[in-house]
Coordinates of C-alpha atoms in Angstrom, one line a residue:
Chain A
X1 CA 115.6 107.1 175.4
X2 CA 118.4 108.4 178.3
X3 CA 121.2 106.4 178.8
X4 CA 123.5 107.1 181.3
X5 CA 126.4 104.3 181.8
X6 CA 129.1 105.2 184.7
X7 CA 132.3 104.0 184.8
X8 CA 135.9 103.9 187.2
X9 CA 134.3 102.3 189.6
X10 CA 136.4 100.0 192.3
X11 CA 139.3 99.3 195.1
X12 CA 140.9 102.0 196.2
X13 CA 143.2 102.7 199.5
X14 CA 142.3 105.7 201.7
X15 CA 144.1 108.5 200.6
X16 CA 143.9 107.3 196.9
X17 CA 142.2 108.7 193.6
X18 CA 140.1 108.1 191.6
X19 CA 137.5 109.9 188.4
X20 CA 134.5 108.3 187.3
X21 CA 133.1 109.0 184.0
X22 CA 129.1 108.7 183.0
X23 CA 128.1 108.6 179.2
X24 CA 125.2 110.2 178.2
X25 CA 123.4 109.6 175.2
X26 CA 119.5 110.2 174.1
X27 CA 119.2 113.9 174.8
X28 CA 121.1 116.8 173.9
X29 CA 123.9 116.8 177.0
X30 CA 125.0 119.8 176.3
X31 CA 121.5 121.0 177.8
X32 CA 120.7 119.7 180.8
X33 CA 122.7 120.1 184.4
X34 CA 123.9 117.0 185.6
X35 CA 124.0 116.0 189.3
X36 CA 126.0 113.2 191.2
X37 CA 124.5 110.9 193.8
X38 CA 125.6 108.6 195.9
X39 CA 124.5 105.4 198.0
X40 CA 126.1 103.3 200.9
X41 CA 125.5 99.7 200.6
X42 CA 122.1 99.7 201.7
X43 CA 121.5 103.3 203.2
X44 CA 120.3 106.7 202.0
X45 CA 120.9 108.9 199.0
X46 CA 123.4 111.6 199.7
X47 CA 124.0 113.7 196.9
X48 CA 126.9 114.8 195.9
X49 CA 127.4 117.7 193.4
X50 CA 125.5 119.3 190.5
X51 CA 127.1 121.3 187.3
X52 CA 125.0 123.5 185.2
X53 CA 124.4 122.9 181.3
X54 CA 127.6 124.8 179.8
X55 CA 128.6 128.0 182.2
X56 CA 130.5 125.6 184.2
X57 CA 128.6 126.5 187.6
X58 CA 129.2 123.7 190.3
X59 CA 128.0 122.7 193.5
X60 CA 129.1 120.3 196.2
X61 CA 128.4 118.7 199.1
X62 CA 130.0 119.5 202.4
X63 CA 131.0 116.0 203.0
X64 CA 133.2 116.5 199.4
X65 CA 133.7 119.9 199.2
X66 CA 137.7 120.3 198.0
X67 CA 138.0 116.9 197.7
X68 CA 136.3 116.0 194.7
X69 CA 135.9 117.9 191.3
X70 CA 132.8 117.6 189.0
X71 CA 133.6 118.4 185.4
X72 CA 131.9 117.8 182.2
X73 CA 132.9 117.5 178.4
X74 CA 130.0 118.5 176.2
X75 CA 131.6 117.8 172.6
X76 CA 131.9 114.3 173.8
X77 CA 128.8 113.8 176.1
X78 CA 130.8 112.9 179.0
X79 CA 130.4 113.5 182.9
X80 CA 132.8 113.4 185.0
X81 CA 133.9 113.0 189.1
X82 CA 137.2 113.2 189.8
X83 CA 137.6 112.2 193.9
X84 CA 140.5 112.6 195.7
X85 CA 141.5 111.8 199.5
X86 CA 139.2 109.0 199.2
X87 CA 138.0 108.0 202.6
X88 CA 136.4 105.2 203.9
X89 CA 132.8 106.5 204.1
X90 CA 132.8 107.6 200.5
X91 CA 132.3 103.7 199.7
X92 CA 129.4 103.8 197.9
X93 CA 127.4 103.2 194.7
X94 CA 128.0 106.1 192.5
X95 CA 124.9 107.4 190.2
X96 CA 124.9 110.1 187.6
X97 CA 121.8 111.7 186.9
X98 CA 120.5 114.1 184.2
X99 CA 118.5 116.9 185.6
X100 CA 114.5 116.6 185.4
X101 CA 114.4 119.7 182.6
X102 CA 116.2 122.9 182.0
X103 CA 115.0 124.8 184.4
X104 CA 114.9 122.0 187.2
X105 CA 118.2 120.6 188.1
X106 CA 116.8 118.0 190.3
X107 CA 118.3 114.4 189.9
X108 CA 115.5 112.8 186.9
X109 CA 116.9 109.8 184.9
X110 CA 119.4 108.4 186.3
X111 CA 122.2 105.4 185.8
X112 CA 122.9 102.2 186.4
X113 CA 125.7 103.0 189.1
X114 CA 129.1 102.4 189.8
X115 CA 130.7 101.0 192.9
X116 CA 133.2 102.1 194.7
X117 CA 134.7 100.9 197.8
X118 CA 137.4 102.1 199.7
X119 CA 139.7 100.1 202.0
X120 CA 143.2 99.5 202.7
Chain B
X1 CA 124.6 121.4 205.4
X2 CA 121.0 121.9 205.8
X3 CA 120.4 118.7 207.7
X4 CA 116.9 117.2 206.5
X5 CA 115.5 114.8 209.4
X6 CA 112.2 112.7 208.2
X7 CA 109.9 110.7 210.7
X8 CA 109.2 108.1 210.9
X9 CA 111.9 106.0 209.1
X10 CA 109.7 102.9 208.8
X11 CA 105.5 102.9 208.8
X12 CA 103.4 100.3 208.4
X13 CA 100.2 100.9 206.6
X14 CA 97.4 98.2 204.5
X15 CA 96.3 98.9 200.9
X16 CA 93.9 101.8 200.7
X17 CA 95.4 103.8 204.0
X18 CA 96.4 107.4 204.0
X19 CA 99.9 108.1 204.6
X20 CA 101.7 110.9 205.8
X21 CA 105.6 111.4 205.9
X22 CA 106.9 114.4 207.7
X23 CA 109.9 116.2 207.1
X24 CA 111.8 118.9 208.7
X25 CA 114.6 121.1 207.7
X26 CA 117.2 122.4 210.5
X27 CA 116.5 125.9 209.3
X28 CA 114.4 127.4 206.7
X29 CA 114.5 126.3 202.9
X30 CA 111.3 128.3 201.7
X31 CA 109.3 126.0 199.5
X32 CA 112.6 124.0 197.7
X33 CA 111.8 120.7 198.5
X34 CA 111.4 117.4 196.6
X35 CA 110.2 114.2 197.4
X36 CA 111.5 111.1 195.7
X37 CA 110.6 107.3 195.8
X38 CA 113.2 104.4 195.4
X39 CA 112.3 101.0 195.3
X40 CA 114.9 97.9 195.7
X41 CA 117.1 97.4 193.0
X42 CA 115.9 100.9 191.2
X43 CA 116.8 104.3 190.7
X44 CA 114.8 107.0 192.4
X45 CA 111.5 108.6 190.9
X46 CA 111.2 111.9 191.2
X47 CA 107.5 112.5 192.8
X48 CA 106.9 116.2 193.8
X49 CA 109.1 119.2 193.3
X50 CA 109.1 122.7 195.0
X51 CA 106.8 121.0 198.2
X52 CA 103.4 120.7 196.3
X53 CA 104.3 120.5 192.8
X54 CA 103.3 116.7 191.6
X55 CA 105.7 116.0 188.6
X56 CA 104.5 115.1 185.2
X57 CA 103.4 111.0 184.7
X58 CA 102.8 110.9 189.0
X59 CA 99.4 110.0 190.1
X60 CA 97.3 112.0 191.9
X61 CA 97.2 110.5 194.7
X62 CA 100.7 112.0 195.9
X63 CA 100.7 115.7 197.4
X64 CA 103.1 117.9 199.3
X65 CA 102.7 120.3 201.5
X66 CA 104.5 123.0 203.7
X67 CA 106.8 125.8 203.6
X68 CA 109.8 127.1 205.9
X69 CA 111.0 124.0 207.5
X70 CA 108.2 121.6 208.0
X71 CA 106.9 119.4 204.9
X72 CA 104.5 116.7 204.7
X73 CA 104.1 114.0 201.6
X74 CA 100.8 112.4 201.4
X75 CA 99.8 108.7 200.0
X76 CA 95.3 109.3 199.8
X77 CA 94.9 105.9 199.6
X78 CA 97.8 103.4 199.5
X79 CA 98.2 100.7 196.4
X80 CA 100.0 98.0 196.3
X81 CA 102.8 99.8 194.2
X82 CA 103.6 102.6 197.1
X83 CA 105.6 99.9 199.4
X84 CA 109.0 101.6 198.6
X85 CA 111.3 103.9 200.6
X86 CA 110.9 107.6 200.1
X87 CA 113.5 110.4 200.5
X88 CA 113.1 114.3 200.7
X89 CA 115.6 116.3 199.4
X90 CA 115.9 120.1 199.7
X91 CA 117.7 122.5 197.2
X92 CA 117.4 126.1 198.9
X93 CA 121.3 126.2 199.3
X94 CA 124.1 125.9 197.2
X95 CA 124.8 122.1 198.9
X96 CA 121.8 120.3 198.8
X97 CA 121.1 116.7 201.1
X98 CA 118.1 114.1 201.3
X99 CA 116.5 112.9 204.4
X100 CA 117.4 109.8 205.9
X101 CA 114.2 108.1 204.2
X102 CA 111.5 106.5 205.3
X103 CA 110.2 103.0 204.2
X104 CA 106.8 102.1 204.1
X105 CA 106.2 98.4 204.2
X106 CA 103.4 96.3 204.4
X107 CA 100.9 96.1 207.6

C-alpha cells in the first residue's frame, strides 16, 4: 500500500523559510516522479512542482518559480520542498503525491497534507 | 501560466442527470488534460487523463472530450457518489495549473 506522510508544516513570518519533507513507502520511490500540490483553506488545487524518477528534471509553477526548490533523496525515500520568501498566499495545505505510473507523472496517490500558514 | 477557466463552478443536478463540465485553456494544450474529483476531507481521484482517456478502476460512466483548448467531462447518468468538486488540470507546458473547479451538489 502507498504511504506518503508530509512533514515541516506550520507558522512562519513572510519573508521566512521553510522545507517540507514527505516519506514514501510501499512502492519503489526511486521510480516514480513525484509532484507537489497545494490547497488554500477551502479553495482550489494549485499545483506546485513535479521532479522526475532519478535524472533530477524539475518543474515549477509560476507562482514559485525561484522561490521554492523541489529535491528528492532516493536512498532514503524522501521528498522534499524547500520554500523560501514565504508569502502570505502560499498559506496552504501542502500534499505530496506520487505520480499515477511511470510514464504518467500526473498527481495519483497522494498524502495526508501538511499545513502551512504564513503570517507575521 | 496556461490559465485553465472551468464553467460553471457550481451545478445542480438529481440522481440519474447527465452532466457536462466545460473547460477551457487560454491557449492551446493539444490533448494534455486531466480531470480529477475531490470530495470533502479527501485527496483527489484521478478520473481521465490525456482528455478521453478514463483511468483504470473509473466507471464508465465518466468521459472526456476535446482537443486544443476546449474540453468537456461528462457524468451519463449521475449517482449518488458524483456530488464532489471536480478540477481539470492541463500538462502541455513545463508549469502545469488546475481549473478553479466546479462543484456539483445536489438539486
Amino acid at each position: 500500500e502507498v504511504q506518503l506522510l508530509e512533514s515541516g508544516g506550520g507558522l512562519v513570518q513572510p519573508g521566512g523559510s521553510l522545507r517540507l519533507s514527505c516519506a514514501a513507502s510501499g512502492f519503489t520511490f526511486s521510480s516514480y516522479a513525484m509532484n507537489w500540490v497545494r490547497q488554500a483553506p477551502g479553495k482550489g488545487l494549485e499545483w506546485v512542482s513535479v521532479i522526475s524518477s532519478s535524472d533530477g528534471r524539475t518543474y515549477y509553477a509560476d507562482s514559485v518559480k525561484g522561490r521554492f526548490t523541489i529535491s528528492r533523496d532516493n536512498s532514503k525515500n524522501t521528498l522534499y520542498l524547500q520554500m523560501n520568501s514565504l508569502r502570505a498566499q502560499d498559506t496552504a495545505v501542502y500534499y505530496c503525491a506520487k505520480a499515477v505510473r511511470m510514464q504518467l507523472w500526473l498527481p495519483g496517490s497522494w498524502g495526508q497534507g501538511t499545513l502551512v500558514t504564513v503570517s507575521s | 501560466d496556461i490559465q485553465m477557466t472551468q464553467s460553471p463552478s457550481t451545478l445542480s443536478a438529481s440522481v440519474g442527470d447527465r452532466v457536462t463540465i466545460t473547460c477551457r485553456a487560454s491557449q492551446s494544450i493539444s490533448v494534455w488534460l486531466a480531470w480529477y474529483q475531490q470530495k470533502p476531507g479527501k485527496a483527489p481521484n484521478l478520473l481521465i487523463y490525456k482528455a478521453s482517456s478514463l483511468e483504470s478502476g473509473v466507471p464508465s460512466r465518466f468521459s472526456g472530450s476535446g482537443s486544443g483548448t476546449e474540453f468537456t467531462l461528462t457524468i451519463s447518468s449521475l449517482q449518488p457518489d458524483d456530488f464532489a468538486t471536480y478540477y481539470c488540470q492541463q500538462y502541455n507546458s513545463y508549469s502545469w495549473t488546475f481549473g478553479q473547479g466546479t462543484k456539483v451538489e445536489i438539486k
